[in-house]
CSV table of C-alpha atoms in Angstrom, one decimal:
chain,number,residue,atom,x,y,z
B,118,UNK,CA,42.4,-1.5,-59.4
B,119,UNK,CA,43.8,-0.4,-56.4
B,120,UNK,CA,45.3,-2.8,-54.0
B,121,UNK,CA,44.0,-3.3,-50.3
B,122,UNK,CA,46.7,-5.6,-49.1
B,123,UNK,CA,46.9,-5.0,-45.2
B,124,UNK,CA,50.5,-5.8,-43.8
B,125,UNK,CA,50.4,-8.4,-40.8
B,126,UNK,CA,51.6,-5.2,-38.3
B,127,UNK,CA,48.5,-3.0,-39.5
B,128,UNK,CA,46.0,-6.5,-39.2
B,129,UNK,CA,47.5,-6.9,-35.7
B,130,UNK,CA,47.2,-3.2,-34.6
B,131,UNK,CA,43.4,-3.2,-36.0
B,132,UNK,CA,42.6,-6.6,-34.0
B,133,UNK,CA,44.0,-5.2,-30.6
B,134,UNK,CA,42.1,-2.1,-30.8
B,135,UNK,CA,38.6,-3.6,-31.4
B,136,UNK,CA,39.7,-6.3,-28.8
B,137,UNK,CA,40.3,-2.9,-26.4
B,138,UNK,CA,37.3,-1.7,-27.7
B,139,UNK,CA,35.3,-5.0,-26.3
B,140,UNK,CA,36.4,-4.9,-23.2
B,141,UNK,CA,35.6,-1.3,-22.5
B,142,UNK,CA,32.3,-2.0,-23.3
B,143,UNK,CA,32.0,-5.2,-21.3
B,144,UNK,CA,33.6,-3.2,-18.5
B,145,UNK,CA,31.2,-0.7,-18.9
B,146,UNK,CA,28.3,-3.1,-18.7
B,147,UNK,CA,29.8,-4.6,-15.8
B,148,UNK,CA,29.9,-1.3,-14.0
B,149,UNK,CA,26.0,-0.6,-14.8
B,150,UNK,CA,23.9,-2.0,-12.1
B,151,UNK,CA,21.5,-4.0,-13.5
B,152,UNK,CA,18.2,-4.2,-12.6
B,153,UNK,CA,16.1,-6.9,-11.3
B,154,UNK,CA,13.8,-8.5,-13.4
B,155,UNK,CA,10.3,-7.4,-11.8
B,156,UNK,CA,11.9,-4.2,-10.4
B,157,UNK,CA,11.5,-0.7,-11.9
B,158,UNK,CA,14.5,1.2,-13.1
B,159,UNK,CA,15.4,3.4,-10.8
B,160,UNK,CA,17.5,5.4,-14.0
B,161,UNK,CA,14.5,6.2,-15.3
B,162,UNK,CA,12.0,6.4,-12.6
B,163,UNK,CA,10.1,9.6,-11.6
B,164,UNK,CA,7.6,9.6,-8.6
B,165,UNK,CA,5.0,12.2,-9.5
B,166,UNK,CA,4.9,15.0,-6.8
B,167,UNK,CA,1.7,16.6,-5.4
B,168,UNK,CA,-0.5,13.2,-5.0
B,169,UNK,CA,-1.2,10.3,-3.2
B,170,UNK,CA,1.6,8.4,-3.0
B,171,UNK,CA,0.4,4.9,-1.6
B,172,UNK,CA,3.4,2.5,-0.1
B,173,UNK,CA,4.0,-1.1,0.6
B,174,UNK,CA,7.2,-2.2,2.5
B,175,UNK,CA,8.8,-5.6,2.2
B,176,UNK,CA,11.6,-5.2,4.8
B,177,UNK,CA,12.4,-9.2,4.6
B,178,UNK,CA,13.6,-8.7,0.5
B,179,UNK,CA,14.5,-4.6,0.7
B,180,UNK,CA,11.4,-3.9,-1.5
B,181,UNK,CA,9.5,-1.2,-1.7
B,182,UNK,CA,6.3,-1.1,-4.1
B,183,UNK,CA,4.5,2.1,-4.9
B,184,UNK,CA,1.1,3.1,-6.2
B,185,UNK,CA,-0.4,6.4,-7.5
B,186,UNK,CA,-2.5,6.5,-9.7
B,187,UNK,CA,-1.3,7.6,-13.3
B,188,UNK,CA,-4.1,10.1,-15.1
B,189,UNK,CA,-3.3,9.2,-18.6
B,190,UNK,CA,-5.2,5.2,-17.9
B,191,UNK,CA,-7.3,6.7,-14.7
B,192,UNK,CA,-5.9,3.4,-12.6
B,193,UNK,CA,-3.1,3.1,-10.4
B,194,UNK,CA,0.5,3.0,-11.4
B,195,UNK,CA,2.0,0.2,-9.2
B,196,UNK,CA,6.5,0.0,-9.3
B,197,UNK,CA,8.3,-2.3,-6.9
B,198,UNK,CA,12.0,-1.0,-6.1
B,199,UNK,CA,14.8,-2.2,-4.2
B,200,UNK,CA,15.5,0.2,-1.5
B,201,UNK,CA,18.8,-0.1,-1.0
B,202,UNK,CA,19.5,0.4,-4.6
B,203,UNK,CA,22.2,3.4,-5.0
B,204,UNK,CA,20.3,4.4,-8.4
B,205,UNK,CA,16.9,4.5,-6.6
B,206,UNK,CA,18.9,6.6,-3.8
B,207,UNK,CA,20.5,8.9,-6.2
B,208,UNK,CA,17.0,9.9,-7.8
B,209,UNK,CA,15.4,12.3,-5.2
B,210,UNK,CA,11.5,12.2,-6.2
B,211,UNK,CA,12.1,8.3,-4.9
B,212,UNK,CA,14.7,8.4,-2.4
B,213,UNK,CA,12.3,11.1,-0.6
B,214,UNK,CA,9.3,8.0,-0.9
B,215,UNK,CA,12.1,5.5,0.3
B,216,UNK,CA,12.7,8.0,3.3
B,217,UNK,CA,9.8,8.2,4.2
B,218,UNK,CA,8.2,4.6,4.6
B,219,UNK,CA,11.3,3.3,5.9
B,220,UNK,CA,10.6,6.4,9.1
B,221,UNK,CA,7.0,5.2,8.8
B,222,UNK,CA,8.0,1.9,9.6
B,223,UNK,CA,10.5,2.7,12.2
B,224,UNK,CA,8.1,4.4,14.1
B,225,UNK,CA,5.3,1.7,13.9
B,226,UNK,CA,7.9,-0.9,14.3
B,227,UNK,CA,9.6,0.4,17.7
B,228,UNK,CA,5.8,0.6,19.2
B,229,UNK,CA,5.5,-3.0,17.8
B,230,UNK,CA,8.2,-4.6,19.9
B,231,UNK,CA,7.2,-2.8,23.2
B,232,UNK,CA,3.8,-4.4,22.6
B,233,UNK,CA,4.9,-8.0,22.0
B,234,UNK,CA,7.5,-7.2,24.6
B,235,UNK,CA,5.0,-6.6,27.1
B,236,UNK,CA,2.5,-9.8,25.7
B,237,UNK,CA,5.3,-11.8,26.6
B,238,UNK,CA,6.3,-10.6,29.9
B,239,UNK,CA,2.7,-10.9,31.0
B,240,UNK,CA,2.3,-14.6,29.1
B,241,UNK,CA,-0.7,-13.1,27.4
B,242,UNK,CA,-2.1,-16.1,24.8
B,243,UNK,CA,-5.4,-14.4,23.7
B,244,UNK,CA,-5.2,-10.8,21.8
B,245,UNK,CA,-8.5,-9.5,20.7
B,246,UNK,CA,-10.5,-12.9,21.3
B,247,UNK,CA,-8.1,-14.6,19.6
B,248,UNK,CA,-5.4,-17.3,20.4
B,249,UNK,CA,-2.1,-16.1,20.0
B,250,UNK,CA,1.3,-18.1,19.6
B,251,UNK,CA,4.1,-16.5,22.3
B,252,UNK,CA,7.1,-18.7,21.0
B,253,UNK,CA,6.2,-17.0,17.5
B,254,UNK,CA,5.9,-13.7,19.6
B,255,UNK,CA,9.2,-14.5,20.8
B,256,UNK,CA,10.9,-15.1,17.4
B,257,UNK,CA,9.4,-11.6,16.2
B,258,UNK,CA,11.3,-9.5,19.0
B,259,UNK,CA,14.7,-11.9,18.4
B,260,UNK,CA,14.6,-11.1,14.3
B,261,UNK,CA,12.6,-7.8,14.6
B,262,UNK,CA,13.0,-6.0,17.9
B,263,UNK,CA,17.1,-5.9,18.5
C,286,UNK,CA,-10.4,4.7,-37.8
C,287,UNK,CA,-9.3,0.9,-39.5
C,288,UNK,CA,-12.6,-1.5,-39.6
C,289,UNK,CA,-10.9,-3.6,-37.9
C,290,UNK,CA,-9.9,-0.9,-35.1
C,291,UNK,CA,-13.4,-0.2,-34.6
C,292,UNK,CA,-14.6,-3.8,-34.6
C,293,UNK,CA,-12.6,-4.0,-31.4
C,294,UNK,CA,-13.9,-0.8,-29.8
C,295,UNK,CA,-17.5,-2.0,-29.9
C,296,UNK,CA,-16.4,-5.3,-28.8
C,297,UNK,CA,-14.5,-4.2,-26.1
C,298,UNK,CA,-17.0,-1.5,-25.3
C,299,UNK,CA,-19.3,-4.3,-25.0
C,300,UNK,CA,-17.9,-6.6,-22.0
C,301,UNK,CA,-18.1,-5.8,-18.6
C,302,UNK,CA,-15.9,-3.3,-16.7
C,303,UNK,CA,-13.8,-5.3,-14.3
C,304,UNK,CA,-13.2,-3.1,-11.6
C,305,UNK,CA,-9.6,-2.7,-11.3
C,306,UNK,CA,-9.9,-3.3,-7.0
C,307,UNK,CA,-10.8,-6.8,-8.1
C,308,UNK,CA,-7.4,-7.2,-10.2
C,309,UNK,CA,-4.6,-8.4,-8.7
C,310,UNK,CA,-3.3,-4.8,-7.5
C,311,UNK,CA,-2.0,-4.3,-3.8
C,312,UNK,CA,-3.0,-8.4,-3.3
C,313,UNK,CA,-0.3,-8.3,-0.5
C,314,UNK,CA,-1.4,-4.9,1.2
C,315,UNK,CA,-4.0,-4.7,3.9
C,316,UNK,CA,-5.6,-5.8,6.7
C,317,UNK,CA,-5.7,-9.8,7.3
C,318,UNK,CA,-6.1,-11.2,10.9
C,319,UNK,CA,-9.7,-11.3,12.2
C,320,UNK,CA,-10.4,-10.8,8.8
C,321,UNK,CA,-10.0,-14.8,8.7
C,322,UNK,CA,-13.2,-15.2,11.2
C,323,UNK,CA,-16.4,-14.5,10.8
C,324,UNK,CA,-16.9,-10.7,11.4
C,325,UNK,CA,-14.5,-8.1,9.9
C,326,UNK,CA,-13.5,-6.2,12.9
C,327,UNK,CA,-11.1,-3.0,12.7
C,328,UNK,CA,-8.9,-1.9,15.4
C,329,UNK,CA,-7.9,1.7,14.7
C,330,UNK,CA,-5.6,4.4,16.8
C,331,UNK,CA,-4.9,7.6,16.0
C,332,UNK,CA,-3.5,10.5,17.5
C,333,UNK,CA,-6.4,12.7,17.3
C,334,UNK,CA,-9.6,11.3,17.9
C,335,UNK,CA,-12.4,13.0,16.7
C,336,UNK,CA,-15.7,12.5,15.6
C,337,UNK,CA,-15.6,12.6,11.7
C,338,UNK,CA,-13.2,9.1,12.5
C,339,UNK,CA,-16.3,7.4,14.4
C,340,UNK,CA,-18.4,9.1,11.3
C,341,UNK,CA,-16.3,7.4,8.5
C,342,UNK,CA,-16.4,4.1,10.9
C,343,UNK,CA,-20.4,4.1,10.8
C,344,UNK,CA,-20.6,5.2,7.2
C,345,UNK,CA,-18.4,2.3,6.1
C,346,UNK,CA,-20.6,-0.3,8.6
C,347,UNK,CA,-24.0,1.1,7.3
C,348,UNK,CA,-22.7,0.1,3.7
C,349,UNK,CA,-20.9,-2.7,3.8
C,350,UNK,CA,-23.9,-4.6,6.0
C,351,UNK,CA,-26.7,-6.5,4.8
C,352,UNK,CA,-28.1,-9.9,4.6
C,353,UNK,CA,-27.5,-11.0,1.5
C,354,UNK,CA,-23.8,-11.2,-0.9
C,355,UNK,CA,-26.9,-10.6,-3.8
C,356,UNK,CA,-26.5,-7.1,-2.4
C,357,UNK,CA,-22.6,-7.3,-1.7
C,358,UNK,CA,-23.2,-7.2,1.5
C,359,UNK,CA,-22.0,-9.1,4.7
C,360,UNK,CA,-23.9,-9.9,7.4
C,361,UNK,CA,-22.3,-8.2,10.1
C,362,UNK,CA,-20.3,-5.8,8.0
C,363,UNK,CA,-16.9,-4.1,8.4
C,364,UNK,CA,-17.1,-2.9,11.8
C,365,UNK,CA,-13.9,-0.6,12.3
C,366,UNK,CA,-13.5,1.0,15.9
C,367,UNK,CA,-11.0,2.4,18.4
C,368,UNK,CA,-8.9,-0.2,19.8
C,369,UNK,CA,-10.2,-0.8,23.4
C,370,UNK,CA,-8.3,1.5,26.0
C,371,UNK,CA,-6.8,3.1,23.6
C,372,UNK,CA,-5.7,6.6,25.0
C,373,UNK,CA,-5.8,8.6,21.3
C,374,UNK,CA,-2.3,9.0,21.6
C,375,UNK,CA,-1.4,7.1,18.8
C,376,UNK,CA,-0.1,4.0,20.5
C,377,UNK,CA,0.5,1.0,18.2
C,378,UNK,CA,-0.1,-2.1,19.7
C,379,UNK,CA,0.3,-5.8,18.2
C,380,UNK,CA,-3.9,-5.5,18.4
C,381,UNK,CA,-3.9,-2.5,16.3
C,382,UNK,CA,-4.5,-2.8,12.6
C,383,UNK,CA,-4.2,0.8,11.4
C,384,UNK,CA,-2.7,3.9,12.8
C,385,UNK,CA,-3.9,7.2,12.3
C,386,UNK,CA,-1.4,9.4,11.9
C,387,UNK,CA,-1.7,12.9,11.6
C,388,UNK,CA,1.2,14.5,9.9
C,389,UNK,CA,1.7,18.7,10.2
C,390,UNK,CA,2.3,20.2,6.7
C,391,UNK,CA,6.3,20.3,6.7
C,392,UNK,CA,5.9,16.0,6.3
C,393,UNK,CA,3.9,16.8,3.4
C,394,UNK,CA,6.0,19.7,1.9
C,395,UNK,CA,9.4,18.0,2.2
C,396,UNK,CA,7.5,14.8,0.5
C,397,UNK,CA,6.2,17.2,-2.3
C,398,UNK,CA,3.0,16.2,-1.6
C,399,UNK,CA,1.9,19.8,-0.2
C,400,UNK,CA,-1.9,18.9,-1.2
C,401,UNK,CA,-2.3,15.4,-1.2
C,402,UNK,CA,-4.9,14.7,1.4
C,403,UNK,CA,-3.3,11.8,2.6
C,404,UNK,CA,-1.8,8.5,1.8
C,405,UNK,CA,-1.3,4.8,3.3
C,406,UNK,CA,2.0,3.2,4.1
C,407,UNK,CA,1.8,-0.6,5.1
C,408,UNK,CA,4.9,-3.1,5.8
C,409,UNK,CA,4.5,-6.6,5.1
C,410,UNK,CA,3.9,-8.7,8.1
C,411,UNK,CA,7.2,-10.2,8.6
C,412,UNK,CA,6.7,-14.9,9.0
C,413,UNK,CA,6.7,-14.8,12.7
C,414,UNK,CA,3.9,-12.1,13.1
C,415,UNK,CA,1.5,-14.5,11.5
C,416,UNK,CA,2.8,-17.3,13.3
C,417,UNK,CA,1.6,-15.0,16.4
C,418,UNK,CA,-1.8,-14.9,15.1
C,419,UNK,CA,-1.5,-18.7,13.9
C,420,UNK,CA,-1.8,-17.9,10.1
C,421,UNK,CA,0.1,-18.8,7.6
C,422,UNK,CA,2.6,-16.8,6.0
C,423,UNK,CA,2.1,-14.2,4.0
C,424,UNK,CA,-0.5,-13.0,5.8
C,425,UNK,CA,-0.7,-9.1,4.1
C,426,UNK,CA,0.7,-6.1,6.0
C,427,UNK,CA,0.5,-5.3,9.6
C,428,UNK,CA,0.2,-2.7,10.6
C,429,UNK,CA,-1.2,-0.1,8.1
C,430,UNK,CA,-0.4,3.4,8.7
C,431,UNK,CA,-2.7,6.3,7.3
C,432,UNK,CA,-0.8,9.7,7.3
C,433,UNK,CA,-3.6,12.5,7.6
C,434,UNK,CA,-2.2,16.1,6.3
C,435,UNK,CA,-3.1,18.4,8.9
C,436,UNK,CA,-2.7,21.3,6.9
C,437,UNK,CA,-5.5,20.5,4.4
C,438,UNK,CA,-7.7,18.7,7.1
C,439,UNK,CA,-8.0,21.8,8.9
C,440,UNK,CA,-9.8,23.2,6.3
C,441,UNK,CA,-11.9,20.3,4.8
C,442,UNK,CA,-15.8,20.3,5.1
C,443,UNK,CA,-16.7,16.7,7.6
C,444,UNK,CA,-17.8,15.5,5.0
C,445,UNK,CA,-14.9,15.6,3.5
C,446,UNK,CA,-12.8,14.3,6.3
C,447,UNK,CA,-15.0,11.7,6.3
C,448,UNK,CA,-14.8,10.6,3.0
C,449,UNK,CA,-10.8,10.8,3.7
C,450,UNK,CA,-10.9,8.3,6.3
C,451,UNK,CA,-13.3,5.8,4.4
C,452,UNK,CA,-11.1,6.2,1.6
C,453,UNK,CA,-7.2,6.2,3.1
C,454,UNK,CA,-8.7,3.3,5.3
C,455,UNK,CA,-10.1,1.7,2.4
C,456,UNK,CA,-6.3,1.2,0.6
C,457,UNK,CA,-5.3,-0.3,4.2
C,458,UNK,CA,-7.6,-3.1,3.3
C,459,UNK,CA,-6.0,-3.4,0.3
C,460,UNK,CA,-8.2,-1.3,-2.5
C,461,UNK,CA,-6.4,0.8,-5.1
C,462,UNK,CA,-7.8,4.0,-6.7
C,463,UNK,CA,-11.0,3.3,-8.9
C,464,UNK,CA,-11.9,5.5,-11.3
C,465,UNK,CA,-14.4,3.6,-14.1
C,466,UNK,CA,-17.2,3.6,-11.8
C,467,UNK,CA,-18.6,5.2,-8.8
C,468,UNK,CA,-16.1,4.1,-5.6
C,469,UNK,CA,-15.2,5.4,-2.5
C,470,UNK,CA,-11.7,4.8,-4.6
C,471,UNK,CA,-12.2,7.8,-6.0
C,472,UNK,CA,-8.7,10.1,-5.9
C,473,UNK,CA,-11.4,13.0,-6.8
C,474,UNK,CA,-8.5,14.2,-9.5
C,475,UNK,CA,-10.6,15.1,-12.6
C,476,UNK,CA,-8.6,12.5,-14.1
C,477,UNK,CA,-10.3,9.8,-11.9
C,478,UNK,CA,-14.2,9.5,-13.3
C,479,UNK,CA,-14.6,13.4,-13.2
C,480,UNK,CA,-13.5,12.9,-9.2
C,481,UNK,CA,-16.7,12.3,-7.7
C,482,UNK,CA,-14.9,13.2,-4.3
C,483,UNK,CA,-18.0,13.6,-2.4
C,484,UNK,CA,-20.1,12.1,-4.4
C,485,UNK,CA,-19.9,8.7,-2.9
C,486,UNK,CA,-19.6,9.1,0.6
C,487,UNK,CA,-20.4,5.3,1.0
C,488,UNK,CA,-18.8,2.1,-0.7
C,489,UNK,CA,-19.8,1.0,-3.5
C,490,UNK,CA,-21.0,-2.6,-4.8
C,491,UNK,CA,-16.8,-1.8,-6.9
C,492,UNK,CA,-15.9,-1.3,-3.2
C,493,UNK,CA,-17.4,-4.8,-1.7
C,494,UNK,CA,-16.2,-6.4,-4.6
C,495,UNK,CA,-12.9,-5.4,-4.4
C,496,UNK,CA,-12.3,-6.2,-0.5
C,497,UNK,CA,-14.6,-9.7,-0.8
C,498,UNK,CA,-11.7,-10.5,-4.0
C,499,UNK,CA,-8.8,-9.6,-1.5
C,500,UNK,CA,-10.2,-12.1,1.5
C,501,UNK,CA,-12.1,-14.8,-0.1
C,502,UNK,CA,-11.6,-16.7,3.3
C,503,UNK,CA,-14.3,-14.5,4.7
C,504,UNK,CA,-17.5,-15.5,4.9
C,505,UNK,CA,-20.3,-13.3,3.9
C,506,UNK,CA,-23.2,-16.4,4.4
């Protein structure tokens, strides 16, 4: 029978390469971004082209949902992504989406804040029939409008 | 096919469809302040006014009026209409709930969305823009943007840009596609329930449903 005695200078070579080995791997995993739970994974994500691409912008978290609808169920495929997440930026079909709601916003937004700009300056407390709060009108322009 | 297997099919096959507006989808998109009251009342803009908009605005009043929620109706409707003085130039005020926006083709082409018709982008309303309207927060999306594509309005029938509005306007109040009964929801893809495009040029009892499920708080009688 042959003999598998392993000399203490082999043992220790084998030990330091599988503890090398271990922390490539947790490096490796370190350097991975990980993905939210609840988010989609922007590594895998394509963003069909040529359809309705529906968006909803959550600028107070940096989240971006999507909906289209997905032909293989015949109901709407709905992904939530963070926008300012380099893996969702690298992919183009959703960095092109990301792009574009974020200049959809912007130009909304910049009308937004000449409009509450000008309620303010002319102390105007009912919009539409309705009462309207000018200290809240106020806090949007100070968070929203700088 | 195992027994079992088909046991479930007809079983399944057997309960109701639940529409899919009336699931939880897009509960935080739309339209929400004088929602809360007792009429629904729209204000639009757009940057080119036209007729097939006020169209799509009476089409979407004449169905979604009547006297009873037995019909899935409200009593006064969903009235949608310009914003007062608004010049059609597009300008978005705090009073405005969704923008028209009519986008030429090169939007749609570097989007790779050459033929899509168009699409709705919404931002959550941030805290201190429902604190404006005294609501609590979250309060939905404000305001809703539809992007229009020029290209392929210029050569849809009116009924067909019609239809468009009710539809794009429809996911600002917070429906997603529908395609397991008739619905204005309808992407007309042949995909969607053979895309009845304009088949349906009014909303459906799916459609009520749907918009009734995203603002309980609005009284219909």
């Amino acid at each position: 029978m042959p003999s598998f005695q392993i000399s203490t200078r082999t043992s220790l070579a084998v030990s330091t390469a599988l503890l090398l080995l271990a922390a490539l791997v947790v490096s490796a995993r370190a350097a991975t971004p990980v993905t939210p739970p609840g988010l989609a994974d922007c590594a895998t994500l394509e963003i069909p082209t040529d359809r309705e691409v529906n968006t909803l912008l959550d600028k107070v978290n940096k989240l971006l949902t999507l909906s289209y609808l997905d032909d293989s169920t015949g109901s709407d495929r709905t992904v939530t992504i963070s926008y300012e997440d380099p893996q969702c930026l690298a992919r183009s079909s959703v960095k092109t989406k990301i792009d574009h709601a974020l200049q959809t916003d912007r130009v909304t937004q910049v009308q937004m804040c000449v409009s509450m700009r000008q309620g303010i300056a002319n102390n105007e407390t009912v919009v539409r029939g309705r009462p309207v709060d000018l200290d809240a009108a106020r806090r949007y322009v100070d968070e929203w409008c700088s | 096919m195992p027994v079992l297997s088909l046991v479930a099919l007809i079983a399944a096959s057997a309960l109701p469809v639940q529409a899919d507006h009336i699931n939880d989808t897009y509960r935080q998109r739309g339209y929400f302040i004088p929602a809360i009251g007792t009429s629904f009342a729209i204000a639009t803009t757009s940057d080119n006014c036209n007729a097939r908009e006020l169209g799509a605005y009476d089409r979407v009043d004449a169905s979604t009026t009547g006297a009873t929620w037995i019909q899935g109706r409200w009593p006064q409707g969903i009235s949608m209409s310009r914003n007062s003085g608004d010049p059609c130039n597009g300008n978005v005020t705090r009073g405005v709930d969704i923008f028209l926006d009519y986008q030429p083709r090169a939007t749609w082409d570097s989007m790779h969305s050459t033929n899509a018709g168009g699409e709705n982008h919404s931002t959550l309303a941030p805290s201190s823009f429902c604190a404006y309207w005294l609501v609590n927060s979250p309060c939905g999306s404000h305001p809703s943007t539809v992007h229009v594509n020029l290209d392929k309005w210029g050569t849809t029938s009116d009924l067909g840009k019609e239809r468009l509005i009710m539809h794009e306007t429809g996911h600002s109040l917070g429906l997603a596609h529908h395609c397991t009964s008739d619905s204005i929801m309808n992407d007309g893809g042949s995909a969607c329930n053979g895309g009845k495009w304009l088949d349906v040029m009014v909303y459906k009892s799916t459609d009520r449903e749907g918009i009734w499920k995203i603002y309980p708080n609005w009284k219909y009688n």
